[in-house]
XYZ file of N, CA, C and O in Angstrom:
644
model
N 17.734 68.805 -40.437
C 17.056 68.234 -39.308
C 17.960 67.180 -38.676
O 18.224 66.154 -39.282
N 18.447 67.436 -37.494
C 19.192 66.399 -36.794
C 18.222 65.380 -36.204
O 17.100 65.725 -35.814
N 18.638 64.127 -36.158
C 17.790 63.102 -35.543
C 18.657 62.062 -34.858
O 19.811 61.831 -35.247
N 18.080 61.468 -33.846
C 18.754 60.388 -33.119
C 17.687 59.470 -32.527
O 16.883 59.893 -31.697
N 17.683 58.225 -33.003
C 16.761 57.199 -32.502
C 15.300 57.641 -32.531
O 14.551 57.451 -31.577
N 14.881 58.200 -33.658
C 13.484 58.626 -33.835
C 12.831 57.901 -35.012
O 11.966 58.460 -35.685
N 13.209 56.674 -35.257
C 12.701 55.907 -36.401
C 11.175 55.931 -36.465
O 10.585 56.136 -37.527
N 10.508 55.743 -35.337
C 9.049 55.681 -35.325
C 8.412 57.037 -35.623
O 7.327 57.107 -36.196
N 9.069 58.136 -35.256
C 8.513 59.483 -35.438
C 8.747 60.028 -36.844
O 7.971 60.831 -37.338
N 9.819 59.609 -37.493
C 10.221 60.241 -38.752
C 9.177 60.213 -39.867
O 9.036 61.214 -40.582
N 8.420 59.135 -40.074
C 7.400 59.211 -41.131
C 6.385 60.334 -40.889
O 5.986 61.023 -41.829
N 6.010 60.547 -39.651
C 5.050 61.605 -39.320
C 5.678 62.975 -39.556
O 5.032 63.896 -40.051
N 6.941 63.116 -39.213
C 7.646 64.389 -39.365
C 7.966 64.693 -40.828
O 7.773 65.817 -41.284
N 8.457 63.704 -41.553
C 8.937 63.947 -42.916
C 7.829 64.069 -43.962
O 7.984 64.807 -44.944
N 6.729 63.379 -43.793
C 5.675 63.378 -44.816
C 5.212 64.784 -45.183
O 5.197 65.138 -46.375
N 4.829 65.642 -44.236
C 4.385 66.982 -44.654
C 5.518 67.835 -45.215
O 5.282 68.681 -46.086
N 6.736 67.627 -44.775
C 7.854 68.406 -45.307
C 8.123 68.054 -46.763
O 8.339 68.923 -47.602
N 8.094 66.770 -47.056
C 8.361 66.326 -48.420
C 7.197 66.638 -49.358
O 7.377 66.698 -50.572
N 6.010 66.881 -48.803
C 4.848 67.249 -49.616
C 4.771 68.755 -49.861
O 3.978 69.205 -50.681
N 5.602 69.527 -49.190
C 5.570 70.993 -49.274
C 6.416 71.452 -50.460
O 7.647 71.352 -50.424
N 5.776 71.966 -51.497
C 6.489 72.391 -52.708
C 7.428 73.568 -52.458
O 8.337 73.814 -53.254
N 7.224 74.313 -51.393
C 8.092 75.455 -51.090
C 9.426 75.013 -50.496
O 10.354 75.812 -50.417
N 9.520 73.758 -50.106
C 10.761 73.248 -49.519
C 11.569 72.584 -50.624
O 11.163 71.570 -51.193
N 12.725 73.182 -50.918
C 13.594 72.737 -52.017
C 14.193 71.355 -51.757
O 14.271 70.515 -52.655
N 14.642 71.132 -50.537
C 15.235 69.848 -50.157
C 15.070 69.671 -48.651
O 14.904 70.637 -47.912
N 15.115 68.428 -48.215
C 15.086 68.108 -46.795
C 16.371 67.349 -46.490
O 16.623 66.287 -47.066
N 17.186 67.922 -45.622
C 18.443 67.285 -45.221
C 18.258 66.770 -43.794
O 17.934 67.544 -42.890
N 18.440 65.470 -43.622
C 18.328 64.865 -42.304
C 19.682 64.284 -41.928
O 20.267 63.522 -42.691
N 20.171 64.663 -40.757
C 21.443 64.157 -40.259
C 21.151 63.146 -39.160
O 20.625 63.499 -38.103
N 21.473 61.879 -39.432
C 21.307 60.831 -38.418
C 22.533 60.846 -37.523
O 23.636 60.529 -37.960
N 22.336 61.217 -36.284
C 23.454 61.402 -35.351
C 23.734 60.142 -34.540
O 23.676 60.146 -33.312
N 24.000 59.035 -35.247
C 24.416 57.803 -34.583
C 23.281 56.973 -34.012
O 23.448 56.320 -32.977
N 22.148 56.943 -34.673
C 21.000 56.174 -34.188
C 21.291 54.680 -34.186
O 22.086 54.182 -34.982
N 20.579 53.975 -33.311
C 20.740 52.518 -33.228
C 19.403 51.798 -33.381
O 19.308 50.606 -33.101
N 18.368 52.515 -33.843
C 17.022 51.940 -33.931
C 16.536 51.740 -35.367
O 15.354 51.604 -35.599
N 17.438 51.749 -36.328
C 17.040 51.584 -37.726
C 16.760 52.885 -38.451
O 16.327 52.876 -39.601
N 17.009 54.013 -37.788
C 16.753 55.318 -38.398
C 17.522 55.489 -39.702
O 16.960 55.895 -40.719
N 18.804 55.193 -39.696
C 19.619 55.395 -40.898
C 19.129 54.522 -42.044
O 19.042 54.988 -43.187
N 18.786 53.273 -41.778
C 18.273 52.394 -42.837
C 16.968 52.941 -43.411
O 16.773 52.949 -44.625
N 16.075 53.388 -42.537
C 14.806 53.963 -42.996
C 15.058 55.182 -43.883
O 14.480 55.301 -44.970
N 15.903 56.094 -43.423
C 16.179 57.311 -44.174
C 16.843 57.019 -45.515
O 16.495 57.617 -46.537
N 17.784 56.094 -45.531
C 18.478 55.739 -46.766
C 17.511 55.164 -47.784
O 17.531 55.532 -48.967
N 16.624 54.272 -47.332
C 15.631 53.688 -48.227
C 14.684 54.762 -48.764
O 14.400 54.808 -49.960
N 14.221 55.644 -47.877
C 13.316 56.711 -48.302
C 14.005 57.666 -49.280
O 13.401 58.100 -50.258
N 15.270 57.965 -49.056
C 16.007 58.871 -49.941
C 16.163 58.288 -51.341
O 16.166 59.039 -52.324
N 16.271 56.974 -51.450
C 16.358 56.346 -52.768
C 15.070 56.553 -53.565
O 15.089 56.595 -54.792
N 13.950 56.679 -52.862
C 12.654 56.861 -53.519
C 12.221 58.323 -53.579
O 11.257 58.656 -54.255
N 12.933 59.186 -52.869
C 12.527 60.587 -52.741
C 13.733 61.482 -53.005
O 14.537 61.737 -52.101
N 13.902 61.969 -54.219
C 15.105 62.726 -54.582
C 15.344 63.990 -53.753
O 16.484 64.411 -53.600
N 14.298 64.596 -53.204
C 14.475 65.828 -52.418
C 14.984 65.561 -51.008
O 15.296 66.502 -50.284
N 15.076 64.300 -50.613
C 15.589 63.950 -49.283
C 17.064 63.612 -49.377
O 17.471 62.759 -50.172
N 17.860 64.307 -48.582
C 19.297 64.031 -48.498
C 19.598 63.554 -47.093
O 19.154 64.159 -46.110
N 20.345 62.478 -46.991
C 20.680 61.877 -45.699
C 22.175 62.019 -45.452
O 22.990 61.739 -46.334
N 22.503 62.469 -44.263
C 23.901 62.627 -43.860
C 24.101 61.787 -42.611
O 23.274 61.808 -41.696
N 25.197 61.066 -42.580
C 25.534 60.292 -41.381
C 26.337 61.191 -40.451
O 27.403 61.693 -40.804
N 25.785 61.415 -39.267
C 26.451 62.248 -38.271
C 27.519 61.479 -37.527
O 27.703 60.277 -37.724
N 28.196 62.194 -36.647
C 29.297 61.570 -35.915
C 28.983 61.361 -34.429
O 29.882 61.118 -33.629
N 27.708 61.460 -34.053
C 27.310 61.174 -32.673
C 27.722 62.233 -31.671
O 27.807 61.951 -30.478
N 27.948 63.457 -32.139
C 28.429 64.507 -31.237
C 27.342 65.498 -30.838
O 27.636 66.561 -30.334
N 26.083 65.145 -31.071
C 24.996 65.970 -30.575
C 24.318 66.825 -31.623
O 24.753 66.931 -32.773
N 23.232 67.467 -31.185
C 22.354 68.220 -32.068
C 23.071 69.378 -32.774
O 22.920 69.561 -33.980
N 23.847 70.145 -32.040
C 24.525 71.297 -32.642
C 25.467 70.886 -33.759
O 25.476 71.489 -34.835
N 26.245 69.866 -33.516
C 27.172 69.373 -34.537
C 26.404 68.803 -35.727
O 26.772 69.029 -36.885
N 25.304 68.088 -35.459
C 24.497 67.537 -36.548
C 23.919 68.668 -37.403
O 23.878 68.568 -38.635
N 23.479 69.752 -36.777
C 22.977 70.893 -37.548
C 24.088 71.484 -38.414
O 23.847 71.853 -39.567
N 25.293 71.561 -37.890
C 26.419 72.076 -38.674
C 26.682 71.195 -39.891
O 26.922 71.696 -40.993
N 26.632 69.888 -39.704
C 26.848 68.968 -40.818
C 25.768 69.141 -41.881
O 26.049 69.118 -43.080
N 24.533 69.324 -41.464
C 23.442 69.546 -42.404
C 23.591 70.856 -43.154
O 23.389 70.918 -44.366
N 23.961 71.910 -42.428
C 24.164 73.211 -43.074
C 25.272 73.155 -44.111
O 25.220 73.844 -45.127
N 26.267 72.321 -43.877
C 27.401 72.222 -44.804
C 27.001 71.630 -46.155
O 27.660 71.901 -47.151
N 25.920 70.848 -46.197
C 25.548 70.201 -47.460
C 24.280 70.771 -48.086
O 23.977 70.456 -49.233
N 23.560 71.595 -47.366
C 22.315 72.125 -47.920
C 22.607 73.113 -49.046
O 23.650 73.758 -49.064
N 21.691 73.201 -49.984
C 21.913 74.070 -51.144
C 20.929 75.233 -51.224
O 21.095 76.110 -52.059
N 19.906 75.241 -50.408
C 18.911 76.296 -50.462
C 19.435 77.618 -49.933
O 20.341 77.660 -49.105
N 18.843 78.709 -50.405
C 19.242 80.038 -49.936
C 18.746 80.296 -48.515
O 19.417 80.929 -47.713
N 17.553 79.798 -48.200
C 16.984 79.921 -46.863
C 16.991 78.536 -46.233
O 16.598 77.550 -46.849
N 17.443 78.461 -44.991
C 17.554 77.195 -44.274
C 16.525 77.182 -43.152
O 16.453 78.120 -42.357
N 15.748 76.122 -43.102
C 14.758 75.920 -42.051
C 15.274 74.824 -41.141
O 15.439 73.682 -41.565
N 15.588 75.184 -39.911
C 16.085 74.220 -38.926
C 14.900 73.714 -38.118
O 14.209 74.497 -37.458
N 14.657 72.413 -38.195
C 13.534 71.808 -37.484
C 14.019 70.691 -36.582
O 14.949 69.953 -36.938
N 13.370 70.549 -35.433
C 13.597 69.382 -34.598
C 12.882 68.193 -35.225
O 11.910 68.345 -35.974
N 13.347 66.996 -34.891
C 12.800 65.792 -35.516
C 11.442 65.368 -34.972
O 10.886 64.367 -35.408
N 10.882 66.145 -34.049
C 9.533 65.833 -33.574
C 8.522 66.917 -33.967
O 7.374 66.892 -33.540
N 8.944 67.857 -34.804
C 8.035 68.911 -35.269
C 7.211 68.367 -36.434
O 7.768 67.881 -37.417
N 5.905 68.448 -36.309
C 5.018 68.027 -37.386
C 4.528 69.297 -38.072
O 3.784 70.085 -37.498
N 4.981 69.485 -39.289
C 4.715 70.725 -40.025
C 3.260 70.828 -40.449
O 2.685 69.878 -40.967
N 2.709 72.007 -40.269
C 1.393 72.327 -40.816
C 1.580 72.635 -42.307
O 2.656 73.048 -42.728
N 0.546 72.457 -43.119
C 0.659 72.837 -44.533
C 1.079 74.305 -44.654
O 0.604 75.164 -43.919
N 2.016 74.561 -45.551
C 2.463 75.926 -45.795
C 3.602 76.390 -44.911
O 3.981 77.560 -44.967
N 4.183 75.515 -44.111
C 5.278 75.919 -43.230
C 6.432 76.525 -44.024
O 6.919 77.607 -43.699
N 6.870 75.834 -45.072
C 7.983 76.334 -45.870
C 7.678 77.673 -46.505
O 8.479 78.611 -46.449
N 6.510 77.808 -47.100
C 6.117 79.064 -47.745
C 6.009 80.194 -46.727
O 6.375 81.332 -47.015
N 5.531 79.878 -45.541
C 5.420 80.897 -44.496
C 6.774 81.459 -44.105
O 6.944 82.684 -43.980
N 7.750 80.598 -43.930
C 9.094 81.062 -43.608
C 9.658 81.884 -44.763
O 10.245 82.947 -44.549
N 9.491 81.393 -45.994
C 10.044 82.099 -47.153
C 9.461 83.501 -47.311
O 10.178 84.432 -47.675
N 8.169 83.658 -47.035
C 7.542 84.984 -47.153
C 8.255 86.018 -46.287
O 8.465 87.153 -46.700
N 8.635 85.626 -45.095
C 9.345 86.566 -44.218
C 10.707 86.936 -44.797
O 11.107 88.099 -44.772
N 11.427 85.953 -45.326
C 12.766 86.208 -45.857
C 12.740 87.009 -47.159
O 13.722 87.671 -47.491
N 11.648 86.962 -47.886
C 11.523 87.759 -49.105
C 11.397 89.250 -48.791
O 11.722 90.090 -49.614
N 10.947 89.579 -47.602
C 10.745 90.983 -47.226
C 12.059 91.720 -47.041
O 12.187 92.874 -47.415
N 13.029 91.036 -46.413
C 14.330 91.683 -46.211
C 15.361 90.650 -45.752
O 15.012 89.615 -45.185
N 16.640 90.937 -45.977
C 17.693 90.008 -45.548
C 17.971 90.143 -44.053
O 17.514 91.084 -43.399
N 18.731 89.197 -43.525
C 19.211 89.284 -42.151
C 18.224 88.861 -41.082
O 18.461 89.109 -39.905
N 17.137 88.204 -41.469
C 16.130 87.811 -40.483
C 16.424 86.447 -39.878
O 16.988 85.569 -40.526
N 16.011 86.280 -38.643
C 15.884 84.970 -38.011
C 14.393 84.836 -37.720
O 13.821 85.641 -36.995
N 13.761 83.839 -38.327
C 12.319 83.663 -38.193
C 12.061 82.463 -37.289
O 12.542 81.361 -37.554
N 11.317 82.690 -36.220
C 10.959 81.619 -35.298
C 9.529 81.189 -35.593
O 8.602 81.980 -35.446
N 9.365 79.949 -36.052
C 8.032 79.424 -36.320
C 7.382 78.939 -35.033
O 8.043 78.449 -34.125
N 6.096 79.087 -34.971
C 5.327 78.690 -33.792
C 5.159 77.172 -33.742
O 4.917 76.533 -34.764
N 5.297 76.598 -32.570
C 5.166 75.154 -32.378
C 4.227 74.880 -31.199
O 4.670 74.565 -30.097
N 2.929 75.017 -31.411
C 2.018 74.788 -30.292
C 2.042 73.336 -29.842
O 2.227 72.426 -30.648
N 1.877 73.142 -28.568
C 1.801 71.791 -28.029
C 0.338 71.352 -27.992
O -0.557 72.167 -27.794
N 0.134 70.083 -28.177
C -1.208 69.526 -28.175
C -1.860 69.711 -26.805
O -1.205 69.946 -25.808
N -3.179 69.595 -26.787
C -3.900 69.654 -25.519
C -3.535 68.443 -24.674
O -3.514 67.317 -25.169
N -3.253 68.685 -23.415
C -2.846 67.616 -22.516
C -4.013 67.206 -21.619
O -4.707 68.068 -21.077
N -4.217 65.904 -21.467
C -5.291 65.469 -20.573
C -4.950 65.789 -19.120
O -3.783 65.952 -18.766
N -5.971 65.895 -18.299
C -5.752 66.123 -16.870
C -5.092 64.902 -16.256
O -5.397 63.763 -16.625
N -4.197 65.155 -15.286
C -3.524 64.055 -14.587
C -2.567 63.314 -15.493
O -2.147 63.800 -16.535
N -2.176 62.129 -15.088
C -1.376 61.253 -15.937
C 0.079 61.640 -16.099
O 0.701 61.263 -17.072
N 0.647 62.413 -15.205
C 2.068 62.708 -15.273
C 2.469 63.711 -16.338
O 3.595 63.683 -16.828
N 1.592 64.611 -16.736
C 1.905 65.589 -17.761
C 2.432 66.903 -17.188
O 2.516 67.896 -17.896
N 2.772 66.923 -15.906
C 3.261 68.148 -15.269
C 4.432 68.783 -15.998
O 4.398 69.981 -16.301
N 5.490 68.015 -16.301
C 6.626 68.620 -17.022
C 6.224 69.194 -18.382
O 6.721 70.242 -18.782
N 5.311 68.526 -19.079
C 4.865 69.041 -20.375
C 4.095 70.346 -20.205
O 4.201 71.242 -21.033
N 3.320 70.447 -19.130
C 2.587 71.693 -18.881
C 3.560 72.843 -18.595
O 3.365 73.962 -19.073
N 4.588 72.564 -17.813
C 5.591 73.586 -17.504
C 6.294 74.014 -18.791
O 6.496 75.202 -19.047
N 6.673 73.059 -19.620
C 7.309 73.330 -20.906
C 6.405 74.210 -21.756
O 6.840 75.211 -22.333
N 5.130 73.836 -21.833
C 4.159 74.583 -22.637
C 4.027 76.022 -22.146
O 4.020 76.972 -22.936
N 3.923 76.198 -20.836
C 3.776 77.539 -20.270
C 5.005 78.391 -20.573
O 4.881 79.568 -20.941
N 6.194 77.803 -20.441
C 7.409 78.558 -20.705
C 7.521 78.905 -22.185
O 7.903 80.020 -22.545
N 7.161 77.955 -23.050
C 7.195 78.211 -24.484
C 6.254 79.359 -24.845
O 6.620 80.272 -25.593
N 5.051 79.321 -24.323
C 4.088 80.386 -24.620
C 4.571 81.729 -24.080
O 4.358 82.768 -24.704
N 5.253 81.723 -22.933
C 5.819 82.955 -22.370
C 6.856 83.541 -23.320
O 6.864 84.739 -23.609
N 7.752 82.689 -23.835
C 8.801 83.136 -24.750
C 8.182 83.669 -26.051
O 8.611 84.703 -26.569
N 7.160 82.996 -26.567
C 6.502 83.463 -27.797
C 5.847 84.824 -27.586
O 5.961 85.708 -28.442
N 5.190 84.995 -26.457
C 4.540 86.282 -26.173
C 5.576 87.395 -26.066
O 5.370 88.505 -26.578
N 6.711 87.108 -25.436
C 7.779 88.110 -25.314
C 8.334 88.469 -26.694
O 8.603 89.639 -26.974
N 8.485 87.480 -27.569
C 8.991 87.737 -28.923
C 7.992 88.568 -29.729
O 8.395 89.416 -30.527
N 6.713 88.341 -29.518
C 5.692 89.146 -30.199
C 5.752 90.607 -29.744
O 5.616 91.522 -30.555
N 5.974 90.807 -28.446
C 6.035 92.172 -27.921
C 7.301 92.892 -28.369
O 7.288 94.084 -28.632
N 8.421 92.171 -28.433
C 9.715 92.775 -28.769
C 10.458 91.875 -29.751
O 11.361 91.126 -29.354
N 10.124 91.910 -31.035
C 10.741 91.011 -32.010
C 12.269 91.129 -32.085
O 12.937 90.173 -32.440
N 12.806 92.284 -31.752
C 14.262 92.455 -31.823
C 15.007 91.658 -30.770
O 16.229 91.548 -30.824
N 14.295 91.098 -29.797
C 14.951 90.328 -28.732
C 14.801 88.819 -28.932
O 15.085 88.049 -28.015
N 14.396 88.403 -30.115
C 14.089 86.993 -30.343
C 15.276 86.073 -30.030
O 15.101 84.957 -29.558
N 16.490 86.543 -30.253
C 17.658 85.688 -30.021
C 17.977 85.498 -28.538
O 18.739 84.614 -28.184
N 17.365 86.297 -27.668
C 17.622 86.148 -26.228
C 17.086 84.832 -25.694
O 17.676 84.241 -24.795
N 15.952 84.386 -26.182
C 15.311 83.143 -25.735
C 14.914 82.285 -26.922
O 13.818 81.746 -26.970
N 15.773 82.161 -27.901
C 15.421 81.455 -29.125
C 15.186 79.972 -28.872
O 16.046 79.280 -28.352
N 14.022 79.511 -29.221
C 13.706 78.085 -29.198
C 13.948 77.583 -30.615
O 13.213 77.934 -31.530
N 14.971 76.781 -30.805
C 15.458 76.458 -32.136
C 14.806 75.310 -32.851
O 15.353 74.827 -33.829
N 13.639 74.857 -32.450
C 13.023 73.705 -33.089
C 12.305 73.994 -34.384
O 11.940 73.076 -35.107
N 12.108 75.277 -34.718
C 11.407 75.675 -35.939
C 11.873 77.093 -36.262
O 11.187 78.061 -35.992
N 13.065 77.185 -36.828
C 13.723 78.471 -37.059
C 14.289 78.492 -38.472
O 14.805 77.483 -38.955
N 14.210 79.651 -39.120
C 14.822 79.777 -40.443
C 15.679 81.032 -40.508
O 15.448 82.009 -39.789
N 16.664 80.970 -41.380
C 17.536 82.091 -41.678
C 18.199 81.814 -43.027
O 18.161 80.700 -43.521
N 18.791 82.844 -43.597
C 19.493 82.622 -44.856
C 20.758 81.814 -44.581
O 21.407 81.995 -43.553
N 21.070 80.914 -45.503
C 22.236 80.042 -45.327
C 23.499 80.870 -45.126
O 24.347 80.549 -44.294
N 23.619 81.983 -45.839
C 24.809 82.841 -45.694
C 24.906 83.417 -44.273
O 26.005 83.641 -43.780
N 23.775 83.638 -43.625
C 23.773 84.149 -42.260
C 24.067 83.059 -41.229
O 24.532 83.345 -40.129
N 23.742 81.823 -41.600
C 23.972 80.703 -40.677
C 25.452 80.457 -40.483
O 25.906 80.050 -39.458
């Protein structure tokens, strides 16, 4: 999980992941945060053996994901954005798909919360509509999932990554 300046969000994001027995380890790459993220993660890792913290080099999400992949030890890798709040069973759900056959890229669903009317939520509504469009297209044609892959909740085998 790459992160940057999400200190306030991380407890909400990490708690369900660390409570999920199907998740072998959680690797978080702090990509040059300046809001106390690294201190929070380091302290939490001292108390939580399944949490591994990597200091990123500030070169963005893709590079941070590469750094995380380089140190992870699990056979299946779940790539999550730092604002994804996992539902119970997220790890087990991804693993079930990978147990069926090798070579899969599994895109987990990330529904957006209900938005109140008005209040400047127009961009979020557009985002939500586009996300739902991409999910519907993937359901109709699973072999085309990589054409519009939304990478905030995706798993694949580490060897394939």
